[in-house]
XYZ file of C-alpha atoms in Angstrom:
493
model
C -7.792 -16.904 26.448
C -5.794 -15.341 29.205
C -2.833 -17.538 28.604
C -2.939 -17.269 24.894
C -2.721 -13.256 25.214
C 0.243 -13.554 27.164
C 1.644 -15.530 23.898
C 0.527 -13.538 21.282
C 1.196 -10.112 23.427
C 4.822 -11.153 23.859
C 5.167 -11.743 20.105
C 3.690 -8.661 18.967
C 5.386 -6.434 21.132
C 8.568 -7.658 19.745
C 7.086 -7.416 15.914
C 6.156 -3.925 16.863
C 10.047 -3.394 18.550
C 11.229 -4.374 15.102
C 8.605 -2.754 13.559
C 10.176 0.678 15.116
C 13.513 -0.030 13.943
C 12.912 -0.561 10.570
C 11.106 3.193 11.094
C 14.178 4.516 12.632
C 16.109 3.439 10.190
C 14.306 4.634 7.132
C 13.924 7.857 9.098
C 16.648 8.972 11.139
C 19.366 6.560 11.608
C 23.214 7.116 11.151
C 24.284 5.846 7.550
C 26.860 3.611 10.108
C 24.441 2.260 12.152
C 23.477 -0.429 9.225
C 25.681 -3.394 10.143
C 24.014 -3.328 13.816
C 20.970 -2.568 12.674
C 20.782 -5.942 10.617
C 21.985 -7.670 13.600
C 19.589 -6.348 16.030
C 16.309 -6.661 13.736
C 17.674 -10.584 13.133
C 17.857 -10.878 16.691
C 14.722 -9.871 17.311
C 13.314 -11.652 14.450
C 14.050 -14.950 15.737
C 13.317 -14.296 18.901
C 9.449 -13.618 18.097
C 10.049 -16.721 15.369
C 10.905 -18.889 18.484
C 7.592 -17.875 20.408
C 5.406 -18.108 17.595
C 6.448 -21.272 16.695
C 7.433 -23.120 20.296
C 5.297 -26.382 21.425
C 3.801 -24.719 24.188
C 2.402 -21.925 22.261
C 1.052 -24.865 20.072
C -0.465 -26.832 23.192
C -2.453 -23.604 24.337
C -3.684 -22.893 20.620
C -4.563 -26.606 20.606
C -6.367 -26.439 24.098
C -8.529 -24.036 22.650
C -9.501 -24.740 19.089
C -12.654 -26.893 20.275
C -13.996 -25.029 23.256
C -17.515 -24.118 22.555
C -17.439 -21.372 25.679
C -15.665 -19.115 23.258
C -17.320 -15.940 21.979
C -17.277 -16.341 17.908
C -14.769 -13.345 17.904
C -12.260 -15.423 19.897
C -13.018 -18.376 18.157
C -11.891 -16.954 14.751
C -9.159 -15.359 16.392
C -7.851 -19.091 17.557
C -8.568 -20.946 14.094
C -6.703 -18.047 12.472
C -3.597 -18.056 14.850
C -3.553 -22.078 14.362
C -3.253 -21.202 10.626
C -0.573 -18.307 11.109
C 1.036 -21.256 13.230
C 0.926 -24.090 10.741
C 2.902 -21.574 8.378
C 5.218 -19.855 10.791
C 6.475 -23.333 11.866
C 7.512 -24.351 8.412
C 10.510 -21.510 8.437
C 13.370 -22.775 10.737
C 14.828 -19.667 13.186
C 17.892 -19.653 10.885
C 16.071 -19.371 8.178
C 14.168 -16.109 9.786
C 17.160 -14.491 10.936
C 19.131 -14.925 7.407
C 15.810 -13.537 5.837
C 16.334 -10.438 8.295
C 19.888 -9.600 7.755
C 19.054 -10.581 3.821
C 16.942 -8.066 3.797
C 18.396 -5.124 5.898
C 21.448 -5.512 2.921
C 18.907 -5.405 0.255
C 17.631 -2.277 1.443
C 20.981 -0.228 2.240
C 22.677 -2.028 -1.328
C 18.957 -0.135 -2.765
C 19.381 3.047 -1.323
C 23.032 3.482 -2.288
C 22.341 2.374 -5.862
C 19.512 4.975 -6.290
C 22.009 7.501 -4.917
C 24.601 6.104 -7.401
C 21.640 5.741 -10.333
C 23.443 2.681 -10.685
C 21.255 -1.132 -10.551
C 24.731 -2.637 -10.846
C 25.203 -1.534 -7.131
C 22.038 -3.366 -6.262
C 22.215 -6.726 -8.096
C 24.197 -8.708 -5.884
C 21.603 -7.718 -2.836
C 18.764 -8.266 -5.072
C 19.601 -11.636 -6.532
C 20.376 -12.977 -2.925
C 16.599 -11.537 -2.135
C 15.288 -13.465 -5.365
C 17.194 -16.813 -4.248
C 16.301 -16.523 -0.194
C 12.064 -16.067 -1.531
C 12.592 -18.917 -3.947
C 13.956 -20.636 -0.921
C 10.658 -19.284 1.529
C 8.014 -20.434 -1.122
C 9.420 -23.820 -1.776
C 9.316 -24.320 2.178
C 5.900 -23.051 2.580
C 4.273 -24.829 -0.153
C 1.933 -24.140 -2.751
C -0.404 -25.125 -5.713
C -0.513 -23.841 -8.902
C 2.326 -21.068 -9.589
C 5.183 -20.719 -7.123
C 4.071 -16.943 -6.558
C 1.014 -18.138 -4.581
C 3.193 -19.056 -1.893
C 4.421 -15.602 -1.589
C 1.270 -13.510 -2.318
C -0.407 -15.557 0.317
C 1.775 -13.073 3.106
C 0.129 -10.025 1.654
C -3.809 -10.852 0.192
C -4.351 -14.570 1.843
C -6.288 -16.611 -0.729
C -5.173 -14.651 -3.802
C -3.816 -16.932 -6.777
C -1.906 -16.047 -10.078
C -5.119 -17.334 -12.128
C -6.658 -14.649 -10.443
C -4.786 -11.912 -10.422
C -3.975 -13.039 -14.475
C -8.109 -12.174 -15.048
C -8.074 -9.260 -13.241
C -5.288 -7.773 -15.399
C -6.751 -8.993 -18.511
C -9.714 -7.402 -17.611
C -7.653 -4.414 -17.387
C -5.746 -4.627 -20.588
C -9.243 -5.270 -22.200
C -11.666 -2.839 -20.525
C -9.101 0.295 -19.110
C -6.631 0.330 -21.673
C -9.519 1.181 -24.710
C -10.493 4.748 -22.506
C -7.197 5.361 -21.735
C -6.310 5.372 -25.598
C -9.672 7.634 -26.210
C -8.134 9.741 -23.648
C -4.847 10.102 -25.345
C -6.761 11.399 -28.594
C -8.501 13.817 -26.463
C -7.416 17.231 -26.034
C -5.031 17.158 -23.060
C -5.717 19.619 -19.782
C -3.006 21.879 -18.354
C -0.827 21.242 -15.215
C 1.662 22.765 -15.970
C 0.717 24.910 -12.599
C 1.663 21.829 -10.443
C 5.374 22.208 -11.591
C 6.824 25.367 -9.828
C 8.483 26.268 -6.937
C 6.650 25.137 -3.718
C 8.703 26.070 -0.484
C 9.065 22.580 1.593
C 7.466 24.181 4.720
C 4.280 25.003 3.401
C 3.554 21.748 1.497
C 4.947 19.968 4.789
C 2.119 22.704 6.642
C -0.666 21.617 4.382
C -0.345 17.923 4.510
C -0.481 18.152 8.016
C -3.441 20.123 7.558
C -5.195 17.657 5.374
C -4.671 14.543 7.063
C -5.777 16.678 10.617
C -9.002 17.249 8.721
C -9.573 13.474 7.569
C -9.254 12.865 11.085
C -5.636 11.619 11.280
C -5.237 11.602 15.501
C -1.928 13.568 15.505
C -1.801 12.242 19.655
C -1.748 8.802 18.618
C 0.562 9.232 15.249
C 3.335 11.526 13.565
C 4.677 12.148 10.536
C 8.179 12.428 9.307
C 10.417 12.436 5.903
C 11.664 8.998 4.298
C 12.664 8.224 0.650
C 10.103 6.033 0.173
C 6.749 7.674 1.664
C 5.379 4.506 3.981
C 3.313 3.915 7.222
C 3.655 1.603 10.002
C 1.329 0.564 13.418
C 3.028 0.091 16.792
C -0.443 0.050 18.103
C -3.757 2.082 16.761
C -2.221 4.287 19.362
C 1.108 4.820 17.496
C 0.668 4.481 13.919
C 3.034 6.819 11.919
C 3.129 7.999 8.336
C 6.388 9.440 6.028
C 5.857 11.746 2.863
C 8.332 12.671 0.972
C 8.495 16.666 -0.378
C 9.560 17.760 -4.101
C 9.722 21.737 -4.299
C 9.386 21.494 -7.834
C 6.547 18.757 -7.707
C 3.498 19.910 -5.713
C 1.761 15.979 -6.760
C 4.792 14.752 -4.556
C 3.757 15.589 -1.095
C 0.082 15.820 -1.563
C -0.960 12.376 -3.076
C 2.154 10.758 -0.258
C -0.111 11.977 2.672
C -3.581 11.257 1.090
C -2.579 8.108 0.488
C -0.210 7.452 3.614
C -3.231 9.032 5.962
C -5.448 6.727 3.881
C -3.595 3.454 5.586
C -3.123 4.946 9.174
C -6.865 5.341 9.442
C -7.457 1.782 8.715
C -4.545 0.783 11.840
C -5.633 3.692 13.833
C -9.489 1.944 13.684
C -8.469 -1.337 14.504
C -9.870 -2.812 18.153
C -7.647 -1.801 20.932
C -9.117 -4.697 23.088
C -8.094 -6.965 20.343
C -4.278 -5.999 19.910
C -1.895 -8.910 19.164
C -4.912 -11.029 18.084
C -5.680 -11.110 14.281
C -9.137 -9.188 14.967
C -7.035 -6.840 15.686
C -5.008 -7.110 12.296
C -5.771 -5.821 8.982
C -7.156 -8.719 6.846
C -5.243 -8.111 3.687
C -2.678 -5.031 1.961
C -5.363 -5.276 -0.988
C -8.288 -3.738 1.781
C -5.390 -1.814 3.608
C -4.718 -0.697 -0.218
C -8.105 0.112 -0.816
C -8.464 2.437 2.482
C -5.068 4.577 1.169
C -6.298 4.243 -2.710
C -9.885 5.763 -1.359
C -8.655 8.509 -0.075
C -5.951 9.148 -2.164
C -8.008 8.762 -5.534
C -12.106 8.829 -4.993
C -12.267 11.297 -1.994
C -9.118 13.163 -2.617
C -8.863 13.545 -6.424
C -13.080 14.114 -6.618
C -14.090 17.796 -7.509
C -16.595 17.955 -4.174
C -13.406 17.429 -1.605
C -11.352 20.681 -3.084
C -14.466 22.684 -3.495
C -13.926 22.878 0.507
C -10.202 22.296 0.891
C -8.982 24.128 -2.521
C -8.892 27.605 -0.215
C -6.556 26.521 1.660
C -4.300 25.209 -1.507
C -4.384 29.229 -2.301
C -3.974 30.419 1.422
C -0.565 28.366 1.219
C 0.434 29.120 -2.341
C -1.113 32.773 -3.319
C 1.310 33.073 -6.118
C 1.978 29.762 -7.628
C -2.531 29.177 -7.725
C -3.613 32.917 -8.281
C -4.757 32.662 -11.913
C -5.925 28.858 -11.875
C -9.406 28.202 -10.908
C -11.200 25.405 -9.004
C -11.969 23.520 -12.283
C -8.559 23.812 -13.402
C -7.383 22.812 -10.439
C -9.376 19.577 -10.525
C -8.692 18.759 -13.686
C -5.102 18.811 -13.592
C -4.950 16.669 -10.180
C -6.817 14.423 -12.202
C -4.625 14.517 -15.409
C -4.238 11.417 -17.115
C -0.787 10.557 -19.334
C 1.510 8.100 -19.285
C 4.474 8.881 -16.889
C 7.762 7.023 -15.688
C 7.756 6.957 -11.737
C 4.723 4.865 -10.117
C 3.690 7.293 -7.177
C 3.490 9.580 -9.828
C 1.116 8.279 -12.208
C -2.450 9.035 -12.698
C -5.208 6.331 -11.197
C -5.315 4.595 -14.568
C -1.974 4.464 -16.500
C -1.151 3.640 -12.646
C -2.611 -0.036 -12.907
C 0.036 -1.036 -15.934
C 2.871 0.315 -13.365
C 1.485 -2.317 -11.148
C 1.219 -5.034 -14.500
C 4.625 -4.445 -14.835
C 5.925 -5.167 -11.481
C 3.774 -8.339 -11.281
C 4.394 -9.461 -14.473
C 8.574 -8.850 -13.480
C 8.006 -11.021 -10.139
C 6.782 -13.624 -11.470
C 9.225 -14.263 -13.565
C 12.292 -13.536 -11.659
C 9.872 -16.000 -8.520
C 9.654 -18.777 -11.526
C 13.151 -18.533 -12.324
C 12.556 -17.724 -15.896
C 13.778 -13.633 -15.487
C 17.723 -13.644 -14.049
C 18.319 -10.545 -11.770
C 20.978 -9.086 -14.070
C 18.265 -9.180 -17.243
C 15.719 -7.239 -14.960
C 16.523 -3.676 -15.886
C 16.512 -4.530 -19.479
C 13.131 -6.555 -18.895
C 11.860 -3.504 -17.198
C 12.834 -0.755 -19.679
C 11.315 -3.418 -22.552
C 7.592 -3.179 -20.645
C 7.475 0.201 -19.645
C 8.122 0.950 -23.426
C 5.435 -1.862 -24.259
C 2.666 -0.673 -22.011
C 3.296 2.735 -21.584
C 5.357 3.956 -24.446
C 7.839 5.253 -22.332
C 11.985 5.292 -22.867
C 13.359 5.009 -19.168
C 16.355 7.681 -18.977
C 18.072 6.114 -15.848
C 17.742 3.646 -13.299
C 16.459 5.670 -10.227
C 13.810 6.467 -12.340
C 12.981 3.078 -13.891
C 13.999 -0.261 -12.450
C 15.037 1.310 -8.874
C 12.471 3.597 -8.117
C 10.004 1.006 -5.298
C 11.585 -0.252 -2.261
C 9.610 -3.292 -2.035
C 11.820 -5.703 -3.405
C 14.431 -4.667 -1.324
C 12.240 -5.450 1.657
C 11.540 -8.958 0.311
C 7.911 -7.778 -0.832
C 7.870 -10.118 -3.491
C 4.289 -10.468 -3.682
C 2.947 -7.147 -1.956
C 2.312 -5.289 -6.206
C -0.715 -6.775 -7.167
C -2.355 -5.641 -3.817
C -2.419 -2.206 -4.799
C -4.369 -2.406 -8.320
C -6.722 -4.593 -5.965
C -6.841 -1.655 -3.545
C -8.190 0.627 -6.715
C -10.758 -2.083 -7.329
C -12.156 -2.098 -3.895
C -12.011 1.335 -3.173
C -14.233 1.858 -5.911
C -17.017 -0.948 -4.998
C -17.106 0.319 -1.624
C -17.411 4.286 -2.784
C -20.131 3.105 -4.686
C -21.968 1.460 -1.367
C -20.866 4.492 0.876
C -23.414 6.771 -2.170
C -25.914 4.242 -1.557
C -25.620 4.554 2.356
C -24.833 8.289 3.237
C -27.325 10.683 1.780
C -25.964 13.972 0.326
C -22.461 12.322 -0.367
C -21.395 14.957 -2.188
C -22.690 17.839 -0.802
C -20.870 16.547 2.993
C -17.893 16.062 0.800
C -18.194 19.678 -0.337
C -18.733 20.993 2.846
C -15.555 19.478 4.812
C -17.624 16.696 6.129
C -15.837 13.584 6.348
C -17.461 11.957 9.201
C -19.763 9.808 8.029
C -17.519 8.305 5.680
C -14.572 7.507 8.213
C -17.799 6.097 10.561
C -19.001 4.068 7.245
C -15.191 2.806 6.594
C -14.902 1.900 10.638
C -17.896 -0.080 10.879
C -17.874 -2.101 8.002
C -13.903 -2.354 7.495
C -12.108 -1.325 10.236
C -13.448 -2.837 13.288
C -13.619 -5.993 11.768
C -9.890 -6.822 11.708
C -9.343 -10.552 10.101
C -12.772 -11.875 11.037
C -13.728 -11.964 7.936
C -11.203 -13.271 4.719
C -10.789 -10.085 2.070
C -13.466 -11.427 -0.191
C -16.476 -12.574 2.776
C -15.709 -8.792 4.069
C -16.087 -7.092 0.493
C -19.158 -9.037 0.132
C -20.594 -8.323 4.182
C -19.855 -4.644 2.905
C -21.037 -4.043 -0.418
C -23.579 -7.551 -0.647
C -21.280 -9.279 -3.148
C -17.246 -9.770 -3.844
C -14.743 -8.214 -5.552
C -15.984 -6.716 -9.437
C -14.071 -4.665 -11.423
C -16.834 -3.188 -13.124
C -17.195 -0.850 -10.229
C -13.985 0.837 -10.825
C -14.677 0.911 -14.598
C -18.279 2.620 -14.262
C -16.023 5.179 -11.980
C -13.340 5.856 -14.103
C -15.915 6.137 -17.075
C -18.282 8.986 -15.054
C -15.058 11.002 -14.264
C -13.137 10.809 -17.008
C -15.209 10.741 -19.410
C -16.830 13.789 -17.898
C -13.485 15.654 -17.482
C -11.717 14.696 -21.134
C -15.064 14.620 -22.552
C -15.022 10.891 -24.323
């Protein structure tokens, strides 16, 4: 195993090297430093491409796929890397590199265009993106839909026929209490929408995430248009928010959710970086770490009965006449609304529909990249009633495509569903859930989320670690008894 560290070390630190560029340059790089910015990630790119994918990388992979000696950690981590190999050595270096610079254009052309408010100033980028992962997926392979090919890089296993039943079940199951909802008188944020100086949401964030355990010595966070995180190592994961002085949702629900996801890298086993036990096994479990305590632990009544203090310590004026239950229920309103980060926890799921459905079709070749704003507009209106006003708020508001994330959507709604099955195990497991909650106690629910997530890494596939978990896989009846209790408990229906 000593030889194949020194393989899969080498790689990694160079993932991680680009890894901190891309961070740099969503944080704090020169607008000019683009064009060599492209050129260095591509270089780097193909340099870990030529590693992970050179014979005698192969031979020591090979060397080691039958030895018995090997603990069953180490074997999983070796039948795993042979996999990531098989794949890896379909994509030629050229290929890798022109994916790189592809996609450092795609995300400068995006940025400018939401800037300008114009998609026009995005297209070109964005149909070369749709033609280079039409190009990927027919060189990796697939059965079924061409989209497999691609979702396989974000929630391994996952299939369209899948993900298809697991909206339907939405449309079928969530849309009917969302529409009782609707009829229901409506509670009052109007609170949330005032002026909220940048340094004291930017204070309180920090605050929160310090208290969910975020290790500020091993992380940071900074300001980026698009509120992400990213791992160097579980001792250097960072987070980004994003701050709206007229918006206090903005900032809060960008470091719940953010802090959510750096937990997850920051648990991952040290002794086991570079290796894929040291990995996160999927974006829809990564999803469902940042979705947990975004939604169940930080939208629930029992986490602000401790933390809401310090909401009024940092905004006396704006919260003086709006009490705890008020509070709560407006965090926790639920209306259809135009920009995804935005939206409630269950219009939010038909954000994610729409995205899918989008990909898909643009993937399939059926949707042409100058139709997609119209296409776009056409759903939101469908699902969500809505008339999109411009393009920074419709069609241009997610980064992911720019990043060639074609794929990376459906995790999220998957994230919900998890969270929600594994909230329901952490009740059964932790006595006094609640009343820990209420009292700032968060420990035993990081320790529940380390030992039976976490530490685990890849070991297990998505589905054989919901089930180790929670004693069966994925059901999205869990997150529909959930949204039922709350909601129908807070709109009364």
């Amino acid at each position: 195993m000593k030889k194949l560290r020194e393989f899969t070390n080498k790689i990694t630190d160079i993932q991680r090297a680009i890894a901190l560029l891309n961070w740099d340059q969503e944080t704090y790089m020169p607008k000019k430093g683009q064009g060599f910015r492209a050129q260095q990630i591509g270089t780097l790119s193909g340099l870990a491409h030529e590693i992970a994918t050179s014979k005698a990388y192969e031979e020591c992979l090979l060397e080691l796929k039958d030895k018995q000696s090997l603990s069953a950690q180490d074997q999983r981590n070796v039948l795993l890397l042979l996999k990531d190999f098989e794949k890896a050595k379909k994509l030629p270096s050229e290929f890798v590199i022109r994916l790189s610079k592809t996609t450092s254009k795609a995300f400068h052309a995006w940025v400018e265009a939401r800037q300008a408010n114009d998609f026009k100033v995005y297209e070109e980028a964005l149909t070369e993106m749709v033609n280079i992962q039409q190009e990927k997926a027919k060189i990796y392979g697939y059965e079924g839909h061409v989209y497999n090919a691609l979702m396989d890089d974000y929630q391994p296993e996952a299939t369209v026929d899948q993900i298809d039943k697991i909206f339907a079940d939405v449309r079928k199951q969530l849309q009917p209490l969302i529409v009782k909802i609707a009829e229901s008188k409506q509670v009052n944020d109007k609170f949330m929408y005032q002026h909220f100086g940048k340094d004291e949401q930017w204070n309180l964030g920090i605050a929160l995430m310090k208290k969910l355990s975020y290790d500020m010595d091993a992380g940071r966070q900074d300001l980026a248009e698009h509120p992400f995180s990213t791992t160097f190592s579980p001792g250097d994961v960072r987070v980004t928010t994003r701050i709206d002085e007229q918006n206090f949702y903005d900032m809060l629900w960008s470091c719940m959710h953010e802090c959510g996801h750096a937990l997850y890298e920051q648990g991952l086993l040290e002794d086991q970086y570079g290796l894929p036990c040291g990995e996160a096994v999927s974006l829809g479990i990564h999803e469902s770490q940042s979705r947990f305590y975004e939604n169940n632990l930080g939208r629930s009544k029992a986490f602000w009965m401790h933390n809401y203090k310090d909401v009024l310590k940092a905004f006396p004026v704006q919260f003086n006449d709006v009490a705890l239950n008020d509070f709560y229920q407006a965090i926790n309103i639920v209306k259809p609304s135009l920009i995804r980060t935005d939206a409630d926890e269950l219009t939010y799921h038909f954000h994610i529909m729409i995205r899918y459905e989008l990909e898909k079709m643009l993937i399939e070749g059926s949707l042409k990249v100058s139709d997609v704003r119209d296409a776009w507009n056409k759903k939101y209106k469908s699902y969500l009633n809505i008339d999109v006003p411009s393009d920074a708020k419709g069609v241009l508001q997610d980064i992911h495509w720019s990043h060639g994330g074609f794929g990376y959507f459906p995790t999220y709604s998957l994230g919900s569903f998890y969270a929600a099955q594994f909230e329901t195990k952490m009740r059964e497991d932790i006595t006094e859930y609640d009343e820990k909650v209420g009292a700032g106690n968060y420990a035993e629910i990081l320790h529940w989320l380390r030992k039976n997530i976490h530490e685990h890494g890849r070991f297990y596939s998505s589905e054989d670690l919901c089930k180790q978990a929670t004693s069966e896989g994925l059901n999205f009846k869990y997150f529909m008894d959930y949204a039922e209790k709350k909601y129908g408990e807070i709109y009364s229906v």
